[in-house]
Coordinates of C-alpha atoms in Angstrom, one line a residue:
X30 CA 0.0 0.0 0.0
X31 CA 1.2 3.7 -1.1
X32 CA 1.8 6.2 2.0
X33 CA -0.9 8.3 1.2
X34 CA -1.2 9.6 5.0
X35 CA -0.2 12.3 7.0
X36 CA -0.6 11.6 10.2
X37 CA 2.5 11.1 12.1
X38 CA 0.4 9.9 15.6
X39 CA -2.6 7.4 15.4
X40 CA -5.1 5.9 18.2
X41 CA -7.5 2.7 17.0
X42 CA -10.3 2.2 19.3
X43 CA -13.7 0.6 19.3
X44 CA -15.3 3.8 20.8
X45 CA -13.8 7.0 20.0
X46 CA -13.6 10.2 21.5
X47 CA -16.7 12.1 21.2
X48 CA -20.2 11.0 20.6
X49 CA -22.7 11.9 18.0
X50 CA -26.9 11.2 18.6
X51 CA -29.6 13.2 17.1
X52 CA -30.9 15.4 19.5
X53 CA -35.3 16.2 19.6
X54 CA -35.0 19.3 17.8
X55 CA -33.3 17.0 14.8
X56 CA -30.1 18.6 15.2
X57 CA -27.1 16.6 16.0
X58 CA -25.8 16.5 19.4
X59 CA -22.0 16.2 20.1
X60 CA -20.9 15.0 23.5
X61 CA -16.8 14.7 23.7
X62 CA -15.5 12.2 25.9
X63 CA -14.4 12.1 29.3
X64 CA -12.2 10.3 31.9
X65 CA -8.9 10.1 32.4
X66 CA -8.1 7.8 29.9
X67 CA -9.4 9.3 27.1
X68 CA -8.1 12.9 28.5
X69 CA -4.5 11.4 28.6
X70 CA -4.3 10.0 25.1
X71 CA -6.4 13.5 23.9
X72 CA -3.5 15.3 25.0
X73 CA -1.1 13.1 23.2
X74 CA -2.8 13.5 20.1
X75 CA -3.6 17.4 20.5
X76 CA 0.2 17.6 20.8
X77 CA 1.3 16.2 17.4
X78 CA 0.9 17.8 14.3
X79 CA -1.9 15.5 11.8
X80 CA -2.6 13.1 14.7
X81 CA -6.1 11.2 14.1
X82 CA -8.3 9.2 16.2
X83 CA -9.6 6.2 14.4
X84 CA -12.7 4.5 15.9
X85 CA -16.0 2.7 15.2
X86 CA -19.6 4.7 14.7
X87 CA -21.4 2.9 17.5
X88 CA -25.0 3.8 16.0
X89 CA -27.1 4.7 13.4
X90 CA -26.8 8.3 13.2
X91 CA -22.7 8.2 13.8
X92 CA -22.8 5.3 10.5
X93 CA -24.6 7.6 8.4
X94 CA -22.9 10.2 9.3
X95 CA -19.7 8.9 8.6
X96 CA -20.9 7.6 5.3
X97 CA -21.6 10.5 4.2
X98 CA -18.2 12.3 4.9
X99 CA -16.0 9.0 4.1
X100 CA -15.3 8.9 7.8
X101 CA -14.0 11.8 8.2
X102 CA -16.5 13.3 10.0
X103 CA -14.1 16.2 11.5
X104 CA -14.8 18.4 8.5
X105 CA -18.5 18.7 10.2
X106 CA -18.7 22.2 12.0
X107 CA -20.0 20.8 15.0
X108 CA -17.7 18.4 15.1
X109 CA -14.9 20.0 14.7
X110 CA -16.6 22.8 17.2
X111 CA -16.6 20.0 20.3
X112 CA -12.4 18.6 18.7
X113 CA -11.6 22.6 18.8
X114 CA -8.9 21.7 16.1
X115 CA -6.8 19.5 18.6
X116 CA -6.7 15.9 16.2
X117 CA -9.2 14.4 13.4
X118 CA -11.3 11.7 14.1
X119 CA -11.8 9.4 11.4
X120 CA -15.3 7.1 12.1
X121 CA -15.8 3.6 10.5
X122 CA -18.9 3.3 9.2
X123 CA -19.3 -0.6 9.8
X124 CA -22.5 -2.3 9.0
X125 CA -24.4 -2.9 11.6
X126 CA -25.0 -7.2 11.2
X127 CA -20.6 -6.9 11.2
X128 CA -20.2 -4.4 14.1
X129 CA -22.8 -7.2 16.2
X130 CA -20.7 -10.4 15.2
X131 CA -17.8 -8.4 16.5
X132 CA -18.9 -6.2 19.1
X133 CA -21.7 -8.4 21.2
X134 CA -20.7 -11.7 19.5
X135 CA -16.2 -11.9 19.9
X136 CA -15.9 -8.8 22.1
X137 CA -18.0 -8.8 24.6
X138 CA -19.3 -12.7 25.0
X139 CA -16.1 -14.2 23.8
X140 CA -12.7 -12.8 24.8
X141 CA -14.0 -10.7 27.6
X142 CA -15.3 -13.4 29.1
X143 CA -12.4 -15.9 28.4
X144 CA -10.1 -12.7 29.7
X145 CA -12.3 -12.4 33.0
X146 CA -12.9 -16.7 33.8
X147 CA -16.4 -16.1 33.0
X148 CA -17.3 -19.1 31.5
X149 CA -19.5 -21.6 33.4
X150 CA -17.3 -24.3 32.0
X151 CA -20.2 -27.4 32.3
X152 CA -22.3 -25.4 29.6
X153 CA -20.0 -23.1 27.6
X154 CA -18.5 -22.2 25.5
X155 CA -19.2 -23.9 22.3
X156 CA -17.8 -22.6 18.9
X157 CA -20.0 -23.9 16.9
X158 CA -21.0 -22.8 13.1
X159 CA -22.8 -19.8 14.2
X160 CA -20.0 -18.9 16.6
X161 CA -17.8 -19.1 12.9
X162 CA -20.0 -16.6 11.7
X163 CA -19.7 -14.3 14.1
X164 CA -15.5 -14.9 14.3
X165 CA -15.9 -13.8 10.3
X166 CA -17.3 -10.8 11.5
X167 CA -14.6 -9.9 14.0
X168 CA -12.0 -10.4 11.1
X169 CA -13.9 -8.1 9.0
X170 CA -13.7 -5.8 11.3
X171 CA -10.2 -5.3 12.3
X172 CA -9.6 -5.4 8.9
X173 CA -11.8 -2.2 8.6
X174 CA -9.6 -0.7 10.9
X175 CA -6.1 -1.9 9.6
X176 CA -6.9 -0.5 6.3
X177 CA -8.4 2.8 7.5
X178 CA -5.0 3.3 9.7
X179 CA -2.7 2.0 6.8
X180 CA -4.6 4.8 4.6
X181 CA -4.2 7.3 6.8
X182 CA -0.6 7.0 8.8
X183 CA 2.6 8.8 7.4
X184 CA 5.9 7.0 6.5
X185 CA 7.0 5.7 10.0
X186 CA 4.3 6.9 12.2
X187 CA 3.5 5.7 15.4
X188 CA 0.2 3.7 15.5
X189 CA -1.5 2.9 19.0
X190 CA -3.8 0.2 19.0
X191 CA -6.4 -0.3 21.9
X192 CA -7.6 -3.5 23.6
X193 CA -9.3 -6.5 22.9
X194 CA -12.0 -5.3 20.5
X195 CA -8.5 -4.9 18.3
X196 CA -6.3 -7.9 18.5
X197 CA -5.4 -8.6 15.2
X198 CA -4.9 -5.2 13.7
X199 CA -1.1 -5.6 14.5
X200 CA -0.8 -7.8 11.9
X201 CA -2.8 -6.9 9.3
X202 CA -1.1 -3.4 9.7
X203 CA 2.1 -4.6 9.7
X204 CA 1.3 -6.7 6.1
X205 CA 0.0 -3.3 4.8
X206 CA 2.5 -1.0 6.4
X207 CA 5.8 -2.6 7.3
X208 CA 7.2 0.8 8.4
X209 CA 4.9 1.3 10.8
X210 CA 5.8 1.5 14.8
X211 CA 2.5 0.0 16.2
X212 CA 2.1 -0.3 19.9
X213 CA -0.9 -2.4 21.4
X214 CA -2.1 -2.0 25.3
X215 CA -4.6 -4.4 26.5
X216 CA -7.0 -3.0 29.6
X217 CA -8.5 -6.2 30.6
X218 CA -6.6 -9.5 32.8
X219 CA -4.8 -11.8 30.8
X220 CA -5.4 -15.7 32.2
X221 CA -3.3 -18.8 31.8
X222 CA -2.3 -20.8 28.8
X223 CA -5.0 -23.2 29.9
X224 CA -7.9 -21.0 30.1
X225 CA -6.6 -19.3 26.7
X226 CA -7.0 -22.7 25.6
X227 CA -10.6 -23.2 25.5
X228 CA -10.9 -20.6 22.3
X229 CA -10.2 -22.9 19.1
X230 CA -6.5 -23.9 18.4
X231 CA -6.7 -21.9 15.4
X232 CA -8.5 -19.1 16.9
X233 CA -5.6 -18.8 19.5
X234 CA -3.0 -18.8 16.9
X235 CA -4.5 -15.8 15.3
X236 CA -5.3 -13.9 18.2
X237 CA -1.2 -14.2 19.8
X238 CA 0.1 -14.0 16.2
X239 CA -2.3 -10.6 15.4
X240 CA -0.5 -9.4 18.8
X241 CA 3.0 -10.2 18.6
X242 CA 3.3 -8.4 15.8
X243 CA 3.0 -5.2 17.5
X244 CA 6.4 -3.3 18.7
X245 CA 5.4 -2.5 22.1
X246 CA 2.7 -4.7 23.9
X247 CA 1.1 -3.4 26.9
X248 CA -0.7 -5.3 30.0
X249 CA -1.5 -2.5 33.5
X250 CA 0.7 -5.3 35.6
X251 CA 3.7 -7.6 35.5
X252 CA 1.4 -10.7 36.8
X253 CA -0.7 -9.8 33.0
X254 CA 2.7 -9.6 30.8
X255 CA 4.2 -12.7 32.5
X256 CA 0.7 -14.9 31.8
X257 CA 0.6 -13.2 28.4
X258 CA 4.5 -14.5 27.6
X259 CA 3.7 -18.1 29.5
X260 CA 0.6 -18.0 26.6
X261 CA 2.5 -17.1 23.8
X262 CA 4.8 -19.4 24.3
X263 CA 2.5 -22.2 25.0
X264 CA 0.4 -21.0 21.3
X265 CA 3.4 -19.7 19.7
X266 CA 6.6 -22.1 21.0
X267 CA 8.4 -18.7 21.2
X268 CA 9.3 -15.9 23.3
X269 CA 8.2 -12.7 23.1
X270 CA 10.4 -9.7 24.6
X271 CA 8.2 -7.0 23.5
X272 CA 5.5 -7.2 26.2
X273 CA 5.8 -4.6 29.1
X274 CA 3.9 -3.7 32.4
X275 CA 2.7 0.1 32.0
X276 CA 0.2 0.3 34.9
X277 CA -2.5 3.0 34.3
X278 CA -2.9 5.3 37.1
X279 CA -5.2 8.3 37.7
X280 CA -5.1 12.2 37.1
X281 CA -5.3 13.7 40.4
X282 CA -6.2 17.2 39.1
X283 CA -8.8 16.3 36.9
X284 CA -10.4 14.3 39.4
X285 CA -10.1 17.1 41.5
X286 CA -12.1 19.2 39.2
X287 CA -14.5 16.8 38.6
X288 CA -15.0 16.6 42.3
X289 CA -15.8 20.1 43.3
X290 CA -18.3 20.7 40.1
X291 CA -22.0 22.0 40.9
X292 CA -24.0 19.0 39.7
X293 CA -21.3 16.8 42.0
X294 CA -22.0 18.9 45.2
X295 CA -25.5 19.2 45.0
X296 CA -25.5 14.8 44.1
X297 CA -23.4 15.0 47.8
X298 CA -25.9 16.8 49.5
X299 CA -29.0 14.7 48.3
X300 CA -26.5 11.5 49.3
X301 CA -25.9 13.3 53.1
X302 CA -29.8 13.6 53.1
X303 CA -29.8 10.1 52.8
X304 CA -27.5 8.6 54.8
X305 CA -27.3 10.8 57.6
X306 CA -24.4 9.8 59.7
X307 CA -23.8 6.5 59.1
X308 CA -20.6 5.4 57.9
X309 CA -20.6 4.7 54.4
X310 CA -19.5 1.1 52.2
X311 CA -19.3 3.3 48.8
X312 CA -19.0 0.8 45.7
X313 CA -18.9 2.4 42.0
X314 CA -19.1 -0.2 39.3
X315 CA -20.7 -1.3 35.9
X316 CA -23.6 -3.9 35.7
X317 CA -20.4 -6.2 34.5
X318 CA -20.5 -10.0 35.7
X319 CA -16.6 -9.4 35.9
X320 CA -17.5 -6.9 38.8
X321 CA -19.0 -9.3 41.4
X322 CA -21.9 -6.7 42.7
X323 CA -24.0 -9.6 43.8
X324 CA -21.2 -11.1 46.3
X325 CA -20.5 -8.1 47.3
X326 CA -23.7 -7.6 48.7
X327 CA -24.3 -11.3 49.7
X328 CA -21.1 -10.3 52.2
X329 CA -22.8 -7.4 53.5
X330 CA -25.4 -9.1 54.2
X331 CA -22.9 -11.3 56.1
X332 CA -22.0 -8.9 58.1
X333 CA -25.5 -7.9 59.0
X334 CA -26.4 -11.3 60.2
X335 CA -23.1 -11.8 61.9
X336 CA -22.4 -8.4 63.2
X337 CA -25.6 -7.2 64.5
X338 CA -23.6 -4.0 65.9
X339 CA -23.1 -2.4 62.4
X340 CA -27.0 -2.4 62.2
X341 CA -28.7 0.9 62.0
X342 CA -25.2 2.4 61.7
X343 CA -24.0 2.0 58.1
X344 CA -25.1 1.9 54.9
X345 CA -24.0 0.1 51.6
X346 CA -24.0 2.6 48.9
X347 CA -24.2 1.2 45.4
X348 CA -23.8 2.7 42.2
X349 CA -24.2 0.9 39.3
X350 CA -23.8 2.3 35.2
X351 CA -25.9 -0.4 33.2
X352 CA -24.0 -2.8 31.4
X353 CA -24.3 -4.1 27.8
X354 CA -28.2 -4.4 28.2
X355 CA -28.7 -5.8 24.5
X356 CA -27.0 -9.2 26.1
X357 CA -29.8 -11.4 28.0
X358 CA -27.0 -12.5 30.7
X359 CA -26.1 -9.2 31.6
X360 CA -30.2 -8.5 31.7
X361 CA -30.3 -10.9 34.6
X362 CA -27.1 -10.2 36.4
X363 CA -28.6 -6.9 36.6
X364 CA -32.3 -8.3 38.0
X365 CA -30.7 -10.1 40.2
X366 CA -28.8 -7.4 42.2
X367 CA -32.4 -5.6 42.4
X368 CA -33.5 -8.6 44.1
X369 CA -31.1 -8.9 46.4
X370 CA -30.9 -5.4 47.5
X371 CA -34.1 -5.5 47.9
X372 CA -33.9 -8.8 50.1
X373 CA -31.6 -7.3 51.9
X374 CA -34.0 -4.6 52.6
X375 CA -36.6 -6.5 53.6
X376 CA -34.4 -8.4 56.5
X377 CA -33.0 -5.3 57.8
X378 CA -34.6 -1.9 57.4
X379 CA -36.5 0.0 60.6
X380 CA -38.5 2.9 60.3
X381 CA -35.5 5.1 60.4
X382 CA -33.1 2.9 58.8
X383 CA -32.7 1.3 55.5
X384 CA -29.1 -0.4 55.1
X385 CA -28.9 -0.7 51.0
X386 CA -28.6 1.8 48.7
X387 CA -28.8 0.4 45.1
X388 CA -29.0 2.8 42.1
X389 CA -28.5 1.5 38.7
X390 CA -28.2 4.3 36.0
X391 CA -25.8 6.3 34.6
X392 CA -25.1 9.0 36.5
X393 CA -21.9 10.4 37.1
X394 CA -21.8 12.9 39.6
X395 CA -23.8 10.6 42.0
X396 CA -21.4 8.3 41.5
X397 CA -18.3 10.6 42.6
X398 CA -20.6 11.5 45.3
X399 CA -20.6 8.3 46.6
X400 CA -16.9 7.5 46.7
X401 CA -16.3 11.4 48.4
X402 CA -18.7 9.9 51.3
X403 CA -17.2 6.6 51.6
X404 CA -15.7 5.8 54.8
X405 CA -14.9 1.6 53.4
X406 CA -14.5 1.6 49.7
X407 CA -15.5 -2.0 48.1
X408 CA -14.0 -3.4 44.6
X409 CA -14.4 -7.1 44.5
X410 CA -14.1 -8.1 40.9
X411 CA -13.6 -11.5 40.0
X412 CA -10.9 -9.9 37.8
X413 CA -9.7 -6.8 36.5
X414 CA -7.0 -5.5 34.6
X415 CA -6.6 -2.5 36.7
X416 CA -10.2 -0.8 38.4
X417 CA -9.8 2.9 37.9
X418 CA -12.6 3.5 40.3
X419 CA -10.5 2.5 43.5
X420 CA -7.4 4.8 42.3
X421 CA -10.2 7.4 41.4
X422 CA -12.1 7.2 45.0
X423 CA -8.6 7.4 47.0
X424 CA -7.7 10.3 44.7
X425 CA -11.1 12.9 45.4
X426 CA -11.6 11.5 49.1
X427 CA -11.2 13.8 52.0
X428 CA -12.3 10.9 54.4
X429 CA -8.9 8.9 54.0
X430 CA -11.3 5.5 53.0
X431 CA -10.6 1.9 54.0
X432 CA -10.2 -0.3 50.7
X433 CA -11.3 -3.7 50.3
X434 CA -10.1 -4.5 47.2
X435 CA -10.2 -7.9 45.7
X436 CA -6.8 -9.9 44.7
X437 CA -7.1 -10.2 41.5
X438 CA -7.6 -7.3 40.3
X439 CA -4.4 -5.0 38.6
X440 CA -5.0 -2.5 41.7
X441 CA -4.0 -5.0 44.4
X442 CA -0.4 -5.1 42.8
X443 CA -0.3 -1.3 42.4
X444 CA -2.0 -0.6 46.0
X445 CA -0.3 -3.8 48.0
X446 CA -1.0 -4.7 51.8
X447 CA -2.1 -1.2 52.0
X448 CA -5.1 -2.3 51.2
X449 CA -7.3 -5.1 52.5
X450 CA -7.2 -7.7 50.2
X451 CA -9.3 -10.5 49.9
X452 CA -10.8 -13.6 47.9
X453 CA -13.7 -12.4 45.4
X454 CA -15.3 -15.7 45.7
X455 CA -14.9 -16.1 49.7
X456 CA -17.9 -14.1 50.8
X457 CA -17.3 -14.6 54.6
X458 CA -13.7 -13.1 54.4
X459 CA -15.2 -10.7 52.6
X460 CA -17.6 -9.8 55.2
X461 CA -14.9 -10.0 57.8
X462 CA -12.4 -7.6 56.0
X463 CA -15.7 -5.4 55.8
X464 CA -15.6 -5.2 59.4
X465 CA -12.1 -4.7 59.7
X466 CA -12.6 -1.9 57.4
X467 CA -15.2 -0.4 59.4
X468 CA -13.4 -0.7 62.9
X469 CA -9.7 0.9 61.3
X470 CA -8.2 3.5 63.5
X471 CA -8.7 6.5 61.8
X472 CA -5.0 7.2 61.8
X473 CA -4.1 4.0 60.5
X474 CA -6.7 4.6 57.8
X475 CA -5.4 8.0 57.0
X476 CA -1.3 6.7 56.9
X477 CA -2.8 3.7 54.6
X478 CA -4.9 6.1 52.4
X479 CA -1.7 8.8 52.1
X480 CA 0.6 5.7 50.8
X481 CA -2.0 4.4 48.2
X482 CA -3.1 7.5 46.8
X483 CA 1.0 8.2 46.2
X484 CA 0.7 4.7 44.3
X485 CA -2.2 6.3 42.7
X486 CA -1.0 8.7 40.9
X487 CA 2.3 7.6 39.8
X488 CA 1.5 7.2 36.1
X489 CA -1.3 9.3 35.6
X490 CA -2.9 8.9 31.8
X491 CA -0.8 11.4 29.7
X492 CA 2.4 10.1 31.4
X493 CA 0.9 6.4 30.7
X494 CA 0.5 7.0 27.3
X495 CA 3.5 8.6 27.0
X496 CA 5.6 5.8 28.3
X497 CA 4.6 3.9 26.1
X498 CA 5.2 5.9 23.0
X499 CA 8.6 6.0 24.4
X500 CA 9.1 2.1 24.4
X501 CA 8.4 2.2 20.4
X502 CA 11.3 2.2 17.8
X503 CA 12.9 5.3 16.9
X504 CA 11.1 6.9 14.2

């Protein structure tokens, strides 16, 4: 392929940085992404002269959208109103029945859940015909992207590929575009050669093969990169030297800001109203079955029944952003943490007491309410590859929380014995470091807090994505 681009910087993403929907007046609506992660590779790209974002449109009106300006959908005024000139954004406009196979089909019921030890092994997976179908469409789509990025990248230009939507673009790039320094950072866990395993043989080939060919591959911990190597070499027979621990952690000052915003204080003052002065187990999660919300509150529970002392004097505060609701498993998982909230409820709650707070919407500054009035922070994931949401609460807290933090998530590396770590499955020991939590010394708490938020903030997103840029070849 000709080098026909100009962009010396490029990002590849699933979901880019801004957000178009059609708003009731008929007009299109522009929202621009936020978070740290997004902010840190923003100011990367706003940096670099001809940098462009390349990501998928997510719905119908980004698709036609992008159809009608070949992708390139910064030339729209009010696009290029909400970028303010910083980078391009170049939008796939992937057919829908493609963008499923990949998306909902690969993505999200496949290798997330192969990544997180999802699968209820007695009844699946099974790759069958259909499942073929749907691995067809996952193909498709990378290559969508590798040719979009090998269209648009300069002689030598440094090409950043993002996670597991994405894992064979390193190598279709690099058949395209040999001169190309492509990096590839993976946010999720990565599991043993054995749970790898249960994809297809060939399947597994592909998937390490469409990695390795990347310069620089990036996991948030060394326990990822070293089950990643012990993988490649078990699907591979080889070595690979180019994978590298670049933990992600959080931007202090834009959390900060976030923090102190209007619609965050008044969410705080409606949260006050309702908790009065109890101390506060604050929890800040997705409707994901990786995040383990329903034994997380089957502990607190526990500690109800076992602890009667906490009664009356604390409240579980959950705040939950729904979670790939087109999937019927998710549908559930979500169902069934309203029921047992509401069991909870129902075994518990006085006149002037209720000890479960379960809200499940997207709401934002609730949410960063809740971890400011934590007093016990809990993150009990089955598995994570980092959990930004800990970093984040110890970051905008004043109240010095107590963390219980499950062990297998990237954070427990990052935050250590700092932190109480426990078992995501053992829902007594969770319970019991819930109490533990609860009865810290508030000095201890406050020496514990001041050390984790210092591992907190040690690679904030720019400096993340910078280090990573740095690990590529000379261009």
């Amino acid at each position: 392929m000709s080098h026909t681009g100009r962009a010396q910087l490029l990002v590849a993403s699933n979901r880019g940085p801004l957000t178009i929907h059609a708003g009731p007046d008929g007009d299109d609506e522009v929202s621009r992404g936020g978070g740290g992660l997004v902010s840190g590779m923003q100011s990367a790209l706003a940096a670099t002269p001809d940098a462009v974002w390349v990501c998928a449109a997510l719905n119908g009106r980004e698709r036609a959208i992008a159809r009608q300006t070949a992708g390139h959908i910064s030339e729209l005024r009010i696009v290029d109103e909400a970028l303010q000139g910083d980078f391009d954004v170049h939008m796939l406009p992937i057919d829908a029945a493609t963008f499923r196979g990949a998306y909902d089909g690969i993505a999200n019921s496949t290798l997330w859940f192969v990544l997180h030890q999802l699968y209820d092994l007695s009844q699946a997976p099974a790759f069958d015909a259909s499942w073929r179908r749907q691995w067809a469409a996952y193909v498709r789509y990378n290559e969508a992207f590798a040719h979009a990025l090998a269209r648009e990248a300069a002689p030598g230009a440094a090409v950043m590929v993002q996670d597991y939507h994405l894992f064979l673009v390193p190598a279709m790039l690099r058949e395209l575009r040999p001169d190309l320094r492509i990096g590839h950072f993976t946010h999720t866990p990565w599991v043993t050669p054995e749970y790898f395993s249960t994809l297809p043989d060939d399947i597994c080939v592909a998937l390490v093969e469409g990695l390795a060919a990347a310069d620089v591959i990036g996991l948030h911990t060394e326990r990822w990169v070293e089950l990643f190597r012990a993988t490649a070499r078990h699907v591979l027979g080889r070595e690979l030297e180019t994978v590298h621990a670049f933990p992600l952690g959080t931007d202090s000052g834009e959390m900060t800001k976030l923090a102190g915003r209007r619609d965050v204080v008044n969410a705080s003052r409606v949260l006050d109203g309702v908790v009065g002065d109890a101390l506060v187990i604050g929890r800040v999660d997705r409707t994901e079955l990786s995040k383990n919300v329903v034994r997380g509150l089957l502990a607190y529970r526990e500690l109800l029944r076992t602890r009667p002392e906490w009664r009356g004097r604390v409240v579980h505060a959950v705040y939950d952003n729904p979670s790939r609701e087109d999937l019927p498993a998710y549908r559930e998982y979500t169902a069934s943490i309203e029921r047992l909230a509401s069991a909870i409820d129902d075994e518990f709650a006085t006149d002037d007491w209720s000890p479960v707070l379960v809200e499940i919407v997207d709401d934002y500054p609730a949410a960063l309410a809740a971890l400011l009035r934590s007093d016990v922070v809990l993150i009990n994931s089955v598995r994570d590859g980092m959990n930004l949401v800990v970093l984040e609460a110890l970051t905008i807290s004043d109240r010095s929380p107590a963390i219980v933090l499950s062990r297998e998530t990237g954070a427990a590396e990052v935050l250590g014995d700092d932190a109480l770590l426990v078992n995501p499955f053992d829902v007594s020991a969770t319970a019991h470091a819930l109490h533990d939590a609860l009865l810290m010394e508030l000095d201890e708490r406050v020496a514990r807090a001041e050390r984790m938020r210092a591992a907190a903030v040690r690679l904030p997103p720019t400096e993340w994505f910078q280090a990573q840029l740095a690990a590529l070849p000379p261009g």
